[in-house]
mmCIF file of C-alpha atoms in Angstrom:
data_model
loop_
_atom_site.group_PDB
_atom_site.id
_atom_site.type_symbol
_atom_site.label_atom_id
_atom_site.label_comp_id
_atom_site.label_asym_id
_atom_site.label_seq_id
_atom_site.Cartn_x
_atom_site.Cartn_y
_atom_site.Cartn_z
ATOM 1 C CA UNK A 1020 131.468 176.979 130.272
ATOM 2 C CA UNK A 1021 133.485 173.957 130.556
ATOM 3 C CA UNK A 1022 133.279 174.067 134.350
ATOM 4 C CA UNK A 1023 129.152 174.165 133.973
ATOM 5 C CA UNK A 1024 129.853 170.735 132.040
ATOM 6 C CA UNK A 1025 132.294 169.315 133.712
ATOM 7 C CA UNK A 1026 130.386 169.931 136.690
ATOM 8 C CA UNK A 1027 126.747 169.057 135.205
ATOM 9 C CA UNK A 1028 128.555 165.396 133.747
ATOM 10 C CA UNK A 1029 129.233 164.020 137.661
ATOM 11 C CA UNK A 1030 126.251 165.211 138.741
ATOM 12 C CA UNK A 1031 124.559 163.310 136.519
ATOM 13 C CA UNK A 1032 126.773 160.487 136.950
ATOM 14 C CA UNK A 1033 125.894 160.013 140.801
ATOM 15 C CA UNK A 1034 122.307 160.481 140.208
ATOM 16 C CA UNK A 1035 122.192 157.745 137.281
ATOM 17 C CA UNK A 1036 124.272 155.731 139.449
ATOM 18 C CA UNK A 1037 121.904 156.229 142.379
ATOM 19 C CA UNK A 1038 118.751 154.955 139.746
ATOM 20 C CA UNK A 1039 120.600 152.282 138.786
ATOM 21 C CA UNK A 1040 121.211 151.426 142.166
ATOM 22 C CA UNK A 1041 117.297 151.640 143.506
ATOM 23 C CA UNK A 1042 116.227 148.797 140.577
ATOM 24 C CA UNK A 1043 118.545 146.678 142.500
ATOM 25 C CA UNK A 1044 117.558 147.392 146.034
ATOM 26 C CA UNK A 1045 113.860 147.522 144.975
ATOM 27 C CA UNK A 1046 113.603 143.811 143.243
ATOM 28 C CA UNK A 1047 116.186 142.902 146.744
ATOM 29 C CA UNK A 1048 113.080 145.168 148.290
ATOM 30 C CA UNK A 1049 110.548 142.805 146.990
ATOM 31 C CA UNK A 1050 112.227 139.542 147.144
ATOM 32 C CA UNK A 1051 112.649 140.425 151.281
ATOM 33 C CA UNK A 1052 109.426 141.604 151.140
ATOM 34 C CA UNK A 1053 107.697 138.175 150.187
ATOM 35 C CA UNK A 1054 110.404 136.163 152.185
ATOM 36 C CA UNK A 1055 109.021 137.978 155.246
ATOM 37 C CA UNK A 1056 105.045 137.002 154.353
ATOM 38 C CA UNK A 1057 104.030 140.600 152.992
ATOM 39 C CA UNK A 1058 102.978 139.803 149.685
ATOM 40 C CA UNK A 1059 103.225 136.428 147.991
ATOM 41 C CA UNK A 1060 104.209 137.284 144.241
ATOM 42 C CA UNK A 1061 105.729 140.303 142.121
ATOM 43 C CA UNK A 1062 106.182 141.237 138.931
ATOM 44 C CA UNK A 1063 109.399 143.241 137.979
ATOM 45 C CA UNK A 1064 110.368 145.272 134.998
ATOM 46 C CA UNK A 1065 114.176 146.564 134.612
ATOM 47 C CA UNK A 1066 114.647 149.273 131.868
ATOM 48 C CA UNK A 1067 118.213 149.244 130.668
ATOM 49 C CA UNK A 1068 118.208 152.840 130.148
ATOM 50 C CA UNK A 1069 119.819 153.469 133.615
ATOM 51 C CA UNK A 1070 122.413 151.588 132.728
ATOM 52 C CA UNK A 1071 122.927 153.089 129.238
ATOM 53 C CA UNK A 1072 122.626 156.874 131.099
ATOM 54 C CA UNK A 1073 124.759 155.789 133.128
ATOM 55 C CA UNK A 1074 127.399 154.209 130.592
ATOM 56 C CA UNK A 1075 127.221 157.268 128.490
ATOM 57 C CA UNK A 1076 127.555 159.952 130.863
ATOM 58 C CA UNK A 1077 131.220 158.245 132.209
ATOM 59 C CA UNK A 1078 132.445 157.810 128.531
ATOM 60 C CA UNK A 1079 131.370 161.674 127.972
ATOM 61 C CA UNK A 1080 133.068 162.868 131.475
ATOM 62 C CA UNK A 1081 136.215 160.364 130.817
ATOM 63 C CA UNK A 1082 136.783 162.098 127.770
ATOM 64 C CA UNK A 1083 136.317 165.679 128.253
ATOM 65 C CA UNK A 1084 139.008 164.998 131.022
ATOM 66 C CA UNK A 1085 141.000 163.265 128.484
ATOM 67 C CA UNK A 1086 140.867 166.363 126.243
ATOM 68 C CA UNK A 1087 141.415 168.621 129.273
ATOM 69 C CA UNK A 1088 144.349 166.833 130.078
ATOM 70 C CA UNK A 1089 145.798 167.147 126.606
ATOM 71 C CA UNK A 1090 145.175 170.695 127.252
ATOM 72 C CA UNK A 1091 146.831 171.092 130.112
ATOM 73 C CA UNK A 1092 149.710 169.102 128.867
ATOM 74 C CA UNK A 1093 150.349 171.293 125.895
ATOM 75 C CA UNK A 1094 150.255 174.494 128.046
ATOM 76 C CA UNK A 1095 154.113 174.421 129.139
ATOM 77 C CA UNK A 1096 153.438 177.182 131.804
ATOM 78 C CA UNK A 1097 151.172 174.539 133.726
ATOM 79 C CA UNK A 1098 152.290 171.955 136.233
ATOM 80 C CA UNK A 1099 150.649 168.481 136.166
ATOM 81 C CA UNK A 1100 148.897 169.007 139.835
ATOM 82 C CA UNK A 1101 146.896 171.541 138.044
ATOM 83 C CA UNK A 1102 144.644 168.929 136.011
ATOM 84 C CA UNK A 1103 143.206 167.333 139.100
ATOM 85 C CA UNK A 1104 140.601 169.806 138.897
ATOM 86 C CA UNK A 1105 139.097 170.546 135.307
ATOM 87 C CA UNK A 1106 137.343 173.600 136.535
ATOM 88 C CA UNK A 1107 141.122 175.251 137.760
ATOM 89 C CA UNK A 1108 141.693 177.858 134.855
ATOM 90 C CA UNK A 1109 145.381 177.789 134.535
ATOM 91 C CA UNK A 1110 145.420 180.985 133.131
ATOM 92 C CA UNK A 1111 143.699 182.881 135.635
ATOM 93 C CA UNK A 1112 146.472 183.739 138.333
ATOM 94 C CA UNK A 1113 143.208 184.125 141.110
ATOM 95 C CA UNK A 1114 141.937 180.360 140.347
ATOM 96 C CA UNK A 1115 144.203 179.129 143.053
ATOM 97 C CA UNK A 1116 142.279 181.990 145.884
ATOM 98 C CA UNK A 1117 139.228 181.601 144.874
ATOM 99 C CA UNK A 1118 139.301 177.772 143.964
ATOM 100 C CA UNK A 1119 140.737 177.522 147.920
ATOM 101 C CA UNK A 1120 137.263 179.212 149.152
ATOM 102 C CA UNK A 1121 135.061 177.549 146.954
ATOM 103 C CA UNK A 1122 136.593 174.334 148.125
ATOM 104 C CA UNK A 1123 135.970 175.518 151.564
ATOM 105 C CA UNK A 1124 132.637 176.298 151.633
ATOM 106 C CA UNK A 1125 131.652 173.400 149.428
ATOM 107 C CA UNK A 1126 133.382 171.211 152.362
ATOM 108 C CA UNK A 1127 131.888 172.921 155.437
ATOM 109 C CA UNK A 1128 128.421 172.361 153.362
ATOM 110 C CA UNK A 1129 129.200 168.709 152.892
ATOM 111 C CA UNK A 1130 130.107 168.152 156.602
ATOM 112 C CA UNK A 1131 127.177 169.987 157.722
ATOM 113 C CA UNK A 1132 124.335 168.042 155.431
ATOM 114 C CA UNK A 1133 125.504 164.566 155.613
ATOM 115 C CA UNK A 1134 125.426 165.095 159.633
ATOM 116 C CA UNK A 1135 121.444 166.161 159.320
ATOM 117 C CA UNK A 1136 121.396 163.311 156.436
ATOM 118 C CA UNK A 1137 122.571 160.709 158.783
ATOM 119 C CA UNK A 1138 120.567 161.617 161.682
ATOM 120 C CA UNK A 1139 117.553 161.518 159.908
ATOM 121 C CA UNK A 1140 118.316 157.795 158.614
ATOM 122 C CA UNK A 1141 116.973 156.977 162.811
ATOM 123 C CA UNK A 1142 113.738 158.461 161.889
ATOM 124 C CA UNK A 1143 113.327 155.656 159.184
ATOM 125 C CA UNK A 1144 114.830 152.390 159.922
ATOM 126 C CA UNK A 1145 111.320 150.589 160.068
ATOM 127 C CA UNK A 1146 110.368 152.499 157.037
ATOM 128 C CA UNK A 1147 113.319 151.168 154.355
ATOM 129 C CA UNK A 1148 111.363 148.380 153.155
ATOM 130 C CA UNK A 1149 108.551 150.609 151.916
ATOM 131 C CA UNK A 1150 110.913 153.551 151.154
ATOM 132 C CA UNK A 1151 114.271 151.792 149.642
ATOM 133 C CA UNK A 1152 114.855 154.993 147.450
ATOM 134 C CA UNK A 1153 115.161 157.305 150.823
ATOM 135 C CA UNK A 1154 118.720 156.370 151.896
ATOM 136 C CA UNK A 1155 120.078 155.998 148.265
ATOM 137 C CA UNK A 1156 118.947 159.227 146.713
ATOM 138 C CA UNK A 1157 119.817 161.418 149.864
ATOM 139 C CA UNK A 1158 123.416 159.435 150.011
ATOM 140 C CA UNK A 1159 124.228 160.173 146.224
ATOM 141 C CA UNK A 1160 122.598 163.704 146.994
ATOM 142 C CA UNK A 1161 126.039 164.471 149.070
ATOM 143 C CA UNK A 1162 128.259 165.103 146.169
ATOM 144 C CA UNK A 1163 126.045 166.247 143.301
ATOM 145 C CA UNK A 1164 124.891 169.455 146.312
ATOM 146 C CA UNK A 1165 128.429 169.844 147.119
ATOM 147 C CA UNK A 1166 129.270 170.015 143.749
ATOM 148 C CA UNK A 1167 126.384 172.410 143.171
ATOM 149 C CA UNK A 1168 127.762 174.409 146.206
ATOM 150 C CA UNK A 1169 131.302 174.391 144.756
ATOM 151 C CA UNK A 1170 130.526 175.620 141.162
ATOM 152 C CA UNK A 1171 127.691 178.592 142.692
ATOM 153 C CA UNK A 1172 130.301 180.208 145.173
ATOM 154 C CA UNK A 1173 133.281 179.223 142.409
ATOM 155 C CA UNK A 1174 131.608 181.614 140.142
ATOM 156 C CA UNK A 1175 130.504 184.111 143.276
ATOM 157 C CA UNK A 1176 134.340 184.692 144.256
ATOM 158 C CA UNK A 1177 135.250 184.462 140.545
ATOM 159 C CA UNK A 1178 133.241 187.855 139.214
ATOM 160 C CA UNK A 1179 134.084 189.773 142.738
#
């Protein structure tokens, strides 16, 4: 359970990052937009909910990690290294096997998706005036899928 959060709280932190993100680029958008002759006024609203998302989400992942770490700390069977990742069930002597391969594939499916992500940035370089939310929702897509990737085969090679 406390990997589904863990890993559910920096999902959510890259996408709310990624919104807060797009406000910026899309008032930068417009102000380009009307230095260039394409429209001659706009009218912009910024909700401060991103922000506030965004803000609540860290303080919620900082301190589940601050509680995992106490934890881990108690637990004098566990080395230190072992709290870099709050999934890794110290207990379980197969975390370290099956952690390794979920690490693995999550990597190989990282590699492989920000090379198609890249390459299909040249299909839209005129476009990113009209589109500004193309680049920065497929860039902050990278982690949150290869964290998705990492928690479905994590549990896969878990119940084998």
């Amino acid at each position: 359970m406390r990997m589904y959060i863990t890993v559910l709280l920096r999902c959510l932190l890259y996408v709310s990052l990624a919104l807060m993100v797009y406000d910026y680029v899309r008032i930068d958008m417009y102000f380009e937009m009307m230095g260039r002759g394409y429209i001659d006024e706009f009218s912009v609203y910024v909700s401060t909910w991103r922000g506030t998302f965004c803000l609540i989400v860290a303080i919620l992942l900082v301190v589940i990690n601050i509680i995992d770490f106490i934890v881990v700390k108690k637990n004098k069977h566990a080395h230190m290294k072992e709290y870099i990742l709050t999934e890794y069930d110290v207990a379980d002597e197969r975390a370290v096997v099956v952690t390794g391969k979920a690490v693995r594939f999550a990597f190989v499916f990282i590699l492989f998706y920000t090379f198609l992500l890249i390459g299909s940035y040249m299909f839209i370089p005129n476009y990113f005036l009209d589109y500004p939310w193309y680049p920065i929702f497929t860039t902050a897509s990278i982690p949150v899928f290869g964290l998705i990737i990492y928690l479905v085969t994590f549990k896969y090679f878990h119940a084998k």
